[in-house]
Every structure is written in structure tokens, then in C-alpha cells.
PDB file of C-alpha atoms in Angstrom:
ATOM      1  CA  UNK A   1      -3.108  97.433 -20.294  1.00 59.00           C
ATOM      2  CA  UNK A   2      -0.313  98.389 -22.724  1.00 56.00           C
ATOM      3  CA  UNK A   3      -0.880  98.593 -26.440  1.00 52.00           C
ATOM      4  CA  UNK A   4      -0.401 100.663 -29.566  1.00 56.00           C
ATOM      5  CA  UNK A   5      -2.722 102.917 -31.511  1.00 54.00           C
ATOM      6  CA  UNK A   6      -3.150 101.668 -35.059  1.00 61.00           C
ATOM      7  CA  UNK A   7      -1.895 104.071 -37.697  1.00 52.00           C
ATOM      8  CA  UNK A   8      -4.870 103.626 -40.014  1.00 56.00           C
ATOM      9  CA  UNK A   9      -8.049 102.983 -38.007  1.00 51.00           C
ATOM     10  CA  UNK A  10     -10.177 103.472 -41.178  1.00 56.00           C
ATOM     11  CA  UNK A  11      -8.824 100.365 -42.886  1.00 54.00           C
ATOM     12  CA  UNK A  12     -11.173  97.563 -43.967  1.00 61.00           C
ATOM     13  CA  UNK A  13     -12.576  95.522 -41.029  1.00 56.00           C
ATOM     14  CA  UNK A  14     -10.791  92.322 -42.057  1.00 68.00           C
ATOM     15  CA  UNK A  15      -7.418  94.056 -42.343  1.00 87.00           C
ATOM     16  CA  UNK A  16      -8.097  95.897 -39.069  1.00 91.00           C
ATOM     17  CA  UNK A  17      -8.781  92.621 -37.307  1.00 94.00           C
ATOM     18  CA  UNK A  18      -5.531  91.196 -38.674  1.00 95.00           C
ATOM     19  CA  UNK A  19      -3.533  94.206 -37.509  1.00 94.00           C
ATOM     20  CA  UNK A  20      -5.153  94.223 -34.067  1.00 95.00           C
ATOM     21  CA  UNK A  21      -4.449  90.508 -33.785  1.00 95.00           C
ATOM     22  CA  UNK A  22      -0.791  91.036 -34.742  1.00 94.00           C
ATOM     23  CA  UNK A  23      -0.397  93.934 -32.280  1.00 94.00           C
ATOM     24  CA  UNK A  24      -1.950  92.065 -29.352  1.00 95.00           C
ATOM     25  CA  UNK A  25       0.051  88.942 -30.115  1.00 93.00           C
ATOM     26  CA  UNK A  26       3.237  91.019 -30.180  1.00 91.00           C
ATOM     27  CA  UNK A  27       2.251  92.572 -26.839  1.00 92.00           C
ATOM     28  CA  UNK A  28       1.850  89.083 -25.366  1.00 92.00           C
ATOM     29  CA  UNK A  29       5.079  87.764 -26.890  1.00 88.00           C
ATOM     30  CA  UNK A  30       7.078  90.788 -25.700  1.00 87.00           C
ATOM     31  CA  UNK A  31       5.542  90.705 -22.189  1.00 88.00           C
ATOM     32  CA  UNK A  32       3.817  94.066 -22.507  1.00 90.00           C
ATOM     33  CA  UNK A  33       0.705  92.037 -21.751  1.00 91.00           C
ATOM     34  CA  UNK A  34       1.509  89.668 -18.909  1.00 90.00           C
ATOM     35  CA  UNK A  35      -0.049  86.308 -18.033  1.00 90.00           C
ATOM     36  CA  UNK A  36      -3.075  87.050 -15.865  1.00 89.00           C
ATOM     37  CA  UNK A  37      -3.627  90.593 -17.190  1.00 92.00           C
ATOM     38  CA  UNK A  38      -7.318  91.384 -17.756  1.00 92.00           C
ATOM     39  CA  UNK A  39      -8.932  93.858 -20.126  1.00 94.00           C
ATOM     40  CA  UNK A  40     -12.159  94.452 -22.046  1.00 94.00           C
ATOM     41  CA  UNK A  41     -12.997  94.757 -25.731  1.00 93.00           C
ATOM     42  CA  UNK A  42     -13.921  98.355 -25.124  1.00 93.00           C
ATOM     43  CA  UNK A  43     -10.514  99.162 -23.643  1.00 94.00           C
ATOM     44  CA  UNK A  44      -8.720  97.682 -26.647  1.00 94.00           C
ATOM     45  CA  UNK A  45     -11.039  99.479 -29.073  1.00 94.00           C
ATOM     46  CA  UNK A  46     -10.501 102.804 -27.331  1.00 93.00           C
ATOM     47  CA  UNK A  47      -6.737 102.408 -27.096  1.00 92.00           C
ATOM     48  CA  UNK A  48      -6.437 101.465 -30.771  1.00 92.00           C
ATOM     49  CA  UNK A  49      -9.069 103.946 -31.935  1.00 92.00           C
ATOM     50  CA  UNK A  50     -11.208 101.327 -33.699  1.00 93.00           C
ATOM     51  CA  UNK A  51     -14.661  99.793 -33.356  1.00 93.00           C
ATOM     52  CA  UNK A  52     -15.298  96.690 -31.267  1.00 92.00           C
ATOM     53  CA  UNK A  53     -16.063  94.372 -34.205  1.00 94.00           C
ATOM     54  CA  UNK A  54     -12.472  93.876 -35.467  1.00 94.00           C
ATOM     55  CA  UNK A  55     -11.263  93.813 -31.860  1.00 96.00           C
ATOM     56  CA  UNK A  56     -13.649  90.966 -31.086  1.00 94.00           C
ATOM     57  CA  UNK A  57     -12.495  89.052 -34.172  1.00 95.00           C
ATOM     58  CA  UNK A  58      -8.853  89.435 -33.144  1.00 96.00           C
ATOM     59  CA  UNK A  59      -9.520  88.420 -29.547  1.00 96.00           C
ATOM     60  CA  UNK A  60     -11.410  85.262 -30.469  1.00 95.00           C
ATOM     61  CA  UNK A  61      -8.604  84.293 -32.833  1.00 95.00           C
ATOM     62  CA  UNK A  62      -6.076  84.661 -30.013  1.00 95.00           C
ATOM     63  CA  UNK A  63      -8.346  82.649 -27.744  1.00 94.00           C
ATOM     64  CA  UNK A  64      -8.506  79.869 -30.336  1.00 93.00           C
ATOM     65  CA  UNK A  65      -4.711  79.822 -30.477  1.00 90.00           C
ATOM     66  CA  UNK A  66      -4.524  79.495 -26.696  1.00 89.00           C
ATOM     67  CA  UNK A  67      -3.181  82.926 -25.741  1.00 92.00           C
ATOM     68  CA  UNK A  68      -6.322  84.399 -24.167  1.00 95.00           C
ATOM     69  CA  UNK A  69      -9.269  83.304 -22.063  1.00 94.00           C
ATOM     70  CA  UNK A  70     -12.670  84.949 -22.264  1.00 93.00           C
ATOM     71  CA  UNK A  71     -14.853  85.711 -19.245  1.00 89.00           C
ATOM     72  CA  UNK A  72     -18.273  86.677 -20.496  1.00 78.00           C
ATOM     73  CA  UNK A  73     -19.010  88.904 -17.510  1.00 77.00           C
ATOM     74  CA  UNK A  74     -15.562  90.341 -16.906  1.00 78.00           C
ATOM     75  CA  UNK A  75     -13.744  90.598 -20.243  1.00 92.00           C
ATOM     76  CA  UNK A  76     -10.574  88.884 -21.355  1.00 96.00           C
ATOM     77  CA  UNK A  77      -7.458  87.547 -19.665  1.00 94.00           C
ATOM     78  CA  UNK A  78      -4.001  86.688 -20.941  1.00 94.00           C
ATOM     79  CA  UNK A  79      -3.718  82.978 -20.306  1.00 92.00           C
ATOM     80  CA  UNK A  80      -1.272  82.134 -17.503  1.00 88.00           C
ATOM     81  CA  UNK A  81       1.849  80.238 -18.532  1.00 85.00           C
ATOM     82  CA  UNK A  82       1.423  76.514 -18.021  1.00 89.00           C
ATOM     83  CA  UNK A  83       4.930  75.107 -18.058  1.00 90.00           C
ATOM     84  CA  UNK A  84       3.613  71.566 -17.700  1.00 93.00           C
ATOM     85  CA  UNK A  85       1.733  72.091 -20.968  1.00 93.00           C
ATOM     86  CA  UNK A  86       4.874  73.376 -22.687  1.00 94.00           C
ATOM     87  CA  UNK A  87       6.853  70.424 -21.324  1.00 95.00           C
ATOM     88  CA  UNK A  88       4.316  68.077 -22.898  1.00 96.00           C
ATOM     89  CA  UNK A  89       4.537  69.901 -26.224  1.00 97.00           C
ATOM     90  CA  UNK A  90       8.337  69.692 -26.159  1.00 97.00           C
ATOM     91  CA  UNK A  91       8.148  65.975 -25.345  1.00 97.00           C
ATOM     92  CA  UNK A  92       5.882  65.405 -28.347  1.00 98.00           C
ATOM     93  CA  UNK A  93       8.147  67.530 -30.516  1.00 98.00           C
ATOM     94  CA  UNK A  94      11.134  65.388 -29.531  1.00 98.00           C
ATOM     95  CA  UNK A  95       9.272  62.188 -30.410  1.00 98.00           C
ATOM     96  CA  UNK A  96       8.347  63.504 -33.875  1.00 98.00           C
ATOM     97  CA  UNK A  97      11.777  64.904 -34.676  1.00 98.00           C
ATOM     98  CA  UNK A  98      13.640  61.807 -33.500  1.00 98.00           C
ATOM     99  CA  UNK A  99      11.360  59.646 -35.633  1.00 98.00           C
ATOM    100  CA  UNK A 100      11.982  61.950 -38.583  1.00 97.00           C
ATOM    101  CA  UNK A 101      15.766  61.835 -38.180  1.00 97.00           C
ATOM    102  CA  UNK A 102      15.717  58.057 -37.842  1.00 96.00           C
ATOM    103  CA  UNK A 103      13.721  57.798 -41.059  1.00 95.00           C
ATOM    104  CA  UNK A 104      16.038  60.203 -42.880  1.00 94.00           C
ATOM    105  CA  UNK A 105      19.073  58.140 -41.928  1.00 93.00           C
ATOM    106  CA  UNK A 106      17.434  55.014 -43.331  1.00 93.00           C
ATOM    107  CA  UNK A 107      16.362  56.596 -46.624  1.00 89.00           C
ATOM    108  CA  UNK A 108      18.393  56.011 -49.792  1.00 80.00           C
ATOM    109  CA  UNK A 109      18.262  59.686 -50.725  1.00 74.00           C
ATOM    110  CA  UNK A 110      16.592  61.952 -48.123  1.00 63.00           C
ATOM    111  CA  UNK A 111      15.686  64.930 -50.335  1.00 68.00           C
ATOM    112  CA  UNK A 112      19.280  66.097 -50.868  1.00 68.00           C
ATOM    113  CA  UNK A 113      18.310  69.544 -52.170  1.00 81.00           C
ATOM    114  CA  UNK A 114      16.472  70.343 -48.939  1.00 84.00           C
ATOM    115  CA  UNK A 115      19.300  69.144 -46.700  1.00 86.00           C
ATOM    116  CA  UNK A 116      21.880  70.936 -48.830  1.00 88.00           C
ATOM    117  CA  UNK A 117      19.867  74.100 -48.381  1.00 93.00           C
ATOM    118  CA  UNK A 118      20.106  73.650 -44.619  1.00 95.00           C
ATOM    119  CA  UNK A 119      23.851  73.122 -44.904  1.00 95.00           C
ATOM    120  CA  UNK A 120      24.164  76.423 -46.748  1.00 96.00           C
ATOM    121  CA  UNK A 121      22.545  78.173 -43.778  1.00 97.00           C
ATOM    122  CA  UNK A 122      24.025  76.367 -40.786  1.00 97.00           C
ATOM    123  CA  UNK A 123      27.405  75.030 -41.871  1.00 96.00           C
ATOM    124  CA  UNK A 124      29.027  78.401 -42.485  1.00 96.00           C
ATOM    125  CA  UNK A 125      31.930  80.382 -41.111  1.00 95.00           C
ATOM    126  CA  UNK A 126      31.320  82.382 -37.947  1.00 94.00           C
ATOM    127  CA  UNK A 127      31.420  85.682 -39.820  1.00 94.00           C
ATOM    128  CA  UNK A 128      28.592  84.554 -42.106  1.00 96.00           C
ATOM    129  CA  UNK A 129      26.201  83.667 -39.301  1.00 96.00           C
ATOM    130  CA  UNK A 130      23.029  85.616 -38.679  1.00 95.00           C
ATOM    131  CA  UNK A 131      22.923  87.510 -35.381  1.00 93.00           C
ATOM    132  CA  UNK A 132      19.466  89.080 -35.544  1.00 94.00           C
ATOM    133  CA  UNK A 133      17.274  87.433 -32.905  1.00 91.00           C
ATOM    134  CA  UNK A 134      14.106  87.282 -34.996  1.00 90.00           C
ATOM    135  CA  UNK A 135      15.927  86.054 -38.084  1.00 95.00           C
ATOM    136  CA  UNK A 136      17.732  83.274 -36.201  1.00 96.00           C
ATOM    137  CA  UNK A 137      14.487  82.263 -34.506  1.00 95.00           C
ATOM    138  CA  UNK A 138      12.766  81.941 -37.895  1.00 95.00           C
ATOM    139  CA  UNK A 139      15.715  80.011 -39.346  1.00 97.00           C
ATOM    140  CA  UNK A 140      15.731  77.674 -36.358  1.00 97.00           C
ATOM    141  CA  UNK A 141      12.034  76.906 -36.794  1.00 97.00           C
ATOM    142  CA  UNK A 142      12.631  76.279 -40.484  1.00 97.00           C
ATOM    143  CA  UNK A 143      15.522  73.911 -39.733  1.00 98.00           C
ATOM    144  CA  UNK A 144      13.490  71.676 -37.459  1.00 98.00           C
ATOM    145  CA  UNK A 145      10.384  71.769 -39.649  1.00 97.00           C
ATOM    146  CA  UNK A 146      12.503  70.925 -42.697  1.00 96.00           C
ATOM    147  CA  UNK A 147      13.880  67.804 -41.018  1.00 96.00           C
ATOM    148  CA  UNK A 148      10.346  66.515 -40.546  1.00 96.00           C
ATOM    149  CA  UNK A 149       9.181  67.623 -43.996  1.00 94.00           C
ATOM    150  CA  UNK A 150      12.151  65.836 -45.591  1.00 93.00           C
ATOM    151  CA  UNK A 151      10.635  62.485 -44.576  1.00 93.00           C
ATOM    152  CA  UNK A 152       7.762  63.101 -46.982  1.00 92.00           C
ATOM    153  CA  UNK A 153       5.203  62.300 -44.276  1.00 95.00           C
ATOM    154  CA  UNK A 154       2.728  65.159 -44.580  1.00 96.00           C
ATOM    155  CA  UNK A 155       0.711  64.244 -41.501  1.00 98.00           C
ATOM    156  CA  UNK A 156       3.822  64.132 -39.354  1.00 98.00           C
ATOM    157  CA  UNK A 157       4.833  67.532 -40.745  1.00 98.00           C
ATOM    158  CA  UNK A 158       1.379  68.958 -40.029  1.00 98.00           C
ATOM    159  CA  UNK A 159       1.442  67.804 -36.418  1.00 98.00           C
ATOM    160  CA  UNK A 160       4.965  69.099 -35.954  1.00 98.00           C
ATOM    161  CA  UNK A 161       4.095  72.531 -37.336  1.00 97.00           C
ATOM    162  CA  UNK A 162       1.094  72.774 -35.007  1.00 96.00           C
ATOM    163  CA  UNK A 163       3.418  72.164 -32.052  1.00 97.00           C
ATOM    164  CA  UNK A 164       5.906  74.687 -33.444  1.00 96.00           C
ATOM    165  CA  UNK A 165       3.253  77.402 -33.463  1.00 92.00           C
ATOM    166  CA  UNK A 166       2.203  76.660 -29.892  1.00 92.00           C
ATOM    167  CA  UNK A 167       5.701  76.817 -28.405  1.00 94.00           C
ATOM    168  CA  UNK A 168       6.854  79.838 -30.421  1.00 92.00           C
ATOM    169  CA  UNK A 169       5.953  82.256 -27.616  1.00 89.00           C
ATOM    170  CA  UNK A 170       8.731  80.875 -25.413  1.00 90.00           C
ATOM    171  CA  UNK A 171      11.028  79.152 -27.916  1.00 93.00           C
ATOM    172  CA  UNK A 172      12.047  82.391 -29.648  1.00 89.00           C
ATOM    173  CA  UNK A 173      13.571  83.624 -26.358  1.00 90.00           C
ATOM    174  CA  UNK A 174      16.381  81.099 -26.797  1.00 90.00           C
ATOM    175  CA  UNK A 175      17.999  83.501 -29.261  1.00 91.00           C
ATOM    176  CA  UNK A 176      18.099  86.594 -27.066  1.00 88.00           C
ATOM    177  CA  UNK A 177      21.604  85.588 -25.978  1.00 88.00           C
ATOM    178  CA  UNK A 178      24.580  85.581 -28.353  1.00 91.00           C
ATOM    179  CA  UNK A 179      25.970  82.415 -26.766  1.00 93.00           C
ATOM    180  CA  UNK A 180      22.784  80.521 -27.591  1.00 93.00           C
ATOM    181  CA  UNK A 181      22.890  81.660 -31.214  1.00 95.00           C
ATOM    182  CA  UNK A 182      26.456  80.385 -31.517  1.00 96.00           C
ATOM    183  CA  UNK A 183      25.530  77.091 -29.849  1.00 96.00           C
ATOM    184  CA  UNK A 184      22.576  76.631 -32.176  1.00 97.00           C
ATOM    185  CA  UNK A 185      24.778  76.990 -35.260  1.00 98.00           C
ATOM    186  CA  UNK A 186      27.270  74.453 -33.910  1.00 98.00           C
ATOM    187  CA  UNK A 187      24.600  71.958 -32.867  1.00 98.00           C
ATOM    188  CA  UNK A 188      22.622  72.211 -36.107  1.00 98.00           C
ATOM    189  CA  UNK A 189      25.814  71.645 -38.101  1.00 98.00           C
ATOM    190  CA  UNK A 190      26.627  68.527 -36.074  1.00 98.00           C
ATOM    191  CA  UNK A 191      23.089  67.166 -36.494  1.00 98.00           C
ATOM    192  CA  UNK A 192      23.254  67.683 -40.261  1.00 96.00           C
ATOM    193  CA  UNK A 193      26.618  65.948 -40.498  1.00 96.00           C
ATOM    194  CA  UNK A 194      25.308  62.921 -38.624  1.00 96.00           C
ATOM    195  CA  UNK A 195      22.197  62.709 -40.820  1.00 94.00           C
ATOM    196  CA  UNK A 196      24.111  63.047 -44.103  1.00 91.00           C
ATOM    197  CA  UNK A 197      26.550  60.359 -43.007  1.00 93.00           C
ATOM    198  CA  UNK A 198      23.680  58.079 -41.959  1.00 93.00           C
ATOM    199  CA  UNK A 199      24.789  57.921 -38.326  1.00 95.00           C
ATOM    200  CA  UNK A 200      21.251  57.537 -37.057  1.00 96.00           C
ATOM    201  CA  UNK A 201      21.843  56.881 -33.377  1.00 98.00           C
ATOM    202  CA  UNK A 202      24.304  59.764 -33.096  1.00 98.00           C
ATOM    203  CA  UNK A 203      21.968  62.112 -34.982  1.00 98.00           C
ATOM    204  CA  UNK A 204      19.106  61.304 -32.632  1.00 98.00           C
ATOM    205  CA  UNK A 205      21.263  61.785 -29.526  1.00 98.00           C
ATOM    206  CA  UNK A 206      22.532  65.141 -30.792  1.00 98.00           C
ATOM    207  CA  UNK A 207      19.037  66.301 -31.679  1.00 98.00           C
ATOM    208  CA  UNK A 208      17.503  65.239 -28.375  1.00 98.00           C
ATOM    209  CA  UNK A 209      20.235  66.941 -26.360  1.00 98.00           C
ATOM    210  CA  UNK A 210      19.889  70.076 -28.505  1.00 98.00           C
ATOM    211  CA  UNK A 211      16.119  70.355 -27.935  1.00 98.00           C
ATOM    212  CA  UNK A 212      16.275  69.550 -24.233  1.00 97.00           C
ATOM    213  CA  UNK A 213      18.956  72.177 -23.627  1.00 95.00           C
ATOM    214  CA  UNK A 214      16.922  74.749 -25.530  1.00 94.00           C
ATOM    215  CA  UNK A 215      13.825  73.835 -23.520  1.00 94.00           C
ATOM    216  CA  UNK A 216      15.626  74.447 -20.233  1.00 94.00           C
ATOM    217  CA  UNK A 217      17.099  77.711 -21.466  1.00 92.00           C
ATOM    218  CA  UNK A 218      13.780  79.151 -22.625  1.00 91.00           C
ATOM    219  CA  UNK A 219      12.109  78.185 -19.356  1.00 92.00           C
ATOM    220  CA  UNK A 220      14.756  80.065 -17.372  1.00 91.00           C
ATOM    221  CA  UNK A 221      14.657  83.081 -19.689  1.00 89.00           C
ATOM    222  CA  UNK A 222      10.853  83.167 -19.645  1.00 89.00           C
ATOM    223  CA  UNK A 223      10.723  83.170 -15.856  1.00 88.00           C
ATOM    224  CA  UNK A 224      13.322  85.946 -15.733  1.00 86.00           C
ATOM    225  CA  UNK A 225      11.566  88.074 -18.368  1.00 84.00           C
ATOM    226  CA  UNK A 226       8.235  87.670 -16.615  1.00 86.00           C
ATOM    227  CA  UNK A 227       9.717  88.784 -13.308  1.00 88.00           C
ATOM    228  CA  UNK A 228      11.369  91.819 -14.900  1.00 86.00           C
ATOM    229  CA  UNK A 229       8.127  92.755 -16.668  1.00 83.00           C
ATOM    230  CA  UNK A 230       6.096  92.405 -13.460  1.00 82.00           C
ATOM    231  CA  UNK A 231       8.603  94.499 -11.534  1.00 83.00           C
ATOM    232  CA  UNK A 232       8.464  97.191 -14.206  1.00 80.00           C
ATOM    233  CA  UNK A 233       4.683  97.119 -14.239  1.00 73.00           C
ATOM    234  CA  UNK A 234       4.453  97.361 -10.463  1.00 67.00           C
ATOM    235  CA  UNK A 235       6.664 100.457 -10.376  1.00 60.00           C
ATOM    236  CA  UNK A 236       4.374 102.205 -12.809  1.00 52.00           C
ATOM    237  CA  UNK A 237       6.618 102.406 -15.860  1.00 40.00           C
ATOM    238  CA  UNK A 238       4.372 100.249 -18.054  1.00 43.00           C
ATOM    239  CA  UNK A 239       1.896 102.273 -20.073  1.00 45.00           C
ATOM    240  CA  UNK A 240      -1.797 101.559 -19.633  1.00 46.00           C
ATOM    241  CA  UNK A 241      -4.823 102.039 -21.823  1.00 43.00           C
ATOM    242  CA  UNK A 242      -5.867 104.896 -19.637  1.00 38.00           C
ATOM    243  CA  UNK A 243      -2.727 106.760 -20.661  1.00 48.00           C
ATOM    244  CA  UNK A 244      -4.114 106.830 -24.202  1.00 42.00           C
TER     245      UNK A 244
END
């Protein structure tokens, strides 16, 4: 199993658990740990040069978030990708965001400062656009969450954010291609224009098409990245815990 040795294994247990959690989550997100990979607490502790207690805390946190499964007699396993599950999450996301956009278009004044802030990010000249994958991914999440938050419905925003966290593992891959970053800027700008001009039906159509296209793209990219990672692992280039 791949992983990284922590730089300061003598840190406080709570901070160690947080750092182990972050490292393992990054390994899962970047396909250094593949769906179906199995490992034990002891292997993680040895590889990271820490005790088992913070490792256990980190692993149970990842299990709670749905990234790992625990087998009490045989250790831990990275949870296999369930694309049906992700499809369901995307479907629910679409329902919430379309409802939010419809409400925004019917409001007298849909939090103009918030929407103007989104305009300042997405309705810019090509030379002013962000190109960093992680930065664009974070901005994209913020855009969609902000649309829901702008309705003022806190429960809707809470549900939407919970979905956002669950799909992040695949959604962020949409921005590994320059063409998708450019498309996202164009599509977000169009969605904002439709909302600000109260063209509700058009705004919903644009938003739905935008999310569905992204969903298909991340599915294809995920399958490709998984295959590349498995091929690399099978040829022996992926580091293992035993390599220390």
C-alpha cells in the first residue's frame, strides 16, 4: 500500500490523526490507494512511523465519510467505486440546484452582493481565468454552493453541501483538462446572466446541462485514471508499505 511518512511523528495525537487522515484521503483521491486495496492499521502505523491510536482515529473517520470499509478480522479496504451511488447523488444535486435557481429568479433581490461576487470570478476575460486544477475545483464548488445559499434556505444549503463533500472525490477530476476549465467558465457565466436577468427556465436548462455534462466527463476520467493506476500498480512501479 502506498503512503507517506509523516514529517513530525511526535506531534500531539489529535493533530497526528488529522494529518494521517489528510494523507490517506489524498492517497485515495489521487489513486495511490485504489478501490479494493486492503491494508491493516499496523501497516499504516509502520509506514507513517506513528502509533496505532491516531491511525485508528483517522481510519474510522474515513469510514464514516464512506471512503473505507472495515473488516474486523482482515483490516481495512478502500471502498469500491459505486457509480450508481454517484449517479443518485448527482440526481439529487440537480434537483436541489434547479430548485435554488428557480427560487432565485423569482426573488425580488437575490442577495446581489453574493451574485456579484460570483460575477467577479466567472465573468472575466480569458487571461484572468484561473488555470490551477485545485483552485478551479474549489471555485466551482463555491459557485454551486453559493447559488443554493443565496436562496436563504439553510436546510437546503446543508443538504447540498453534504452531497458536495460526497462527490468531491470524482468531481474534482473534471478540471484536469484545460478544455473543461474553459467550458466551466463559459457555462457559469451564462448561468449567472440568466439568473440576474430572471430568465428562470433558461437558467435551469443551462444549469442542468452543465451538471450532466460534468457528470459524464468525471465518470469517463475516473474510469481512465483507475485503469492507468491499476496498470502502474501491476507493473510494480507503485510503492508499497514494505518499501518503507
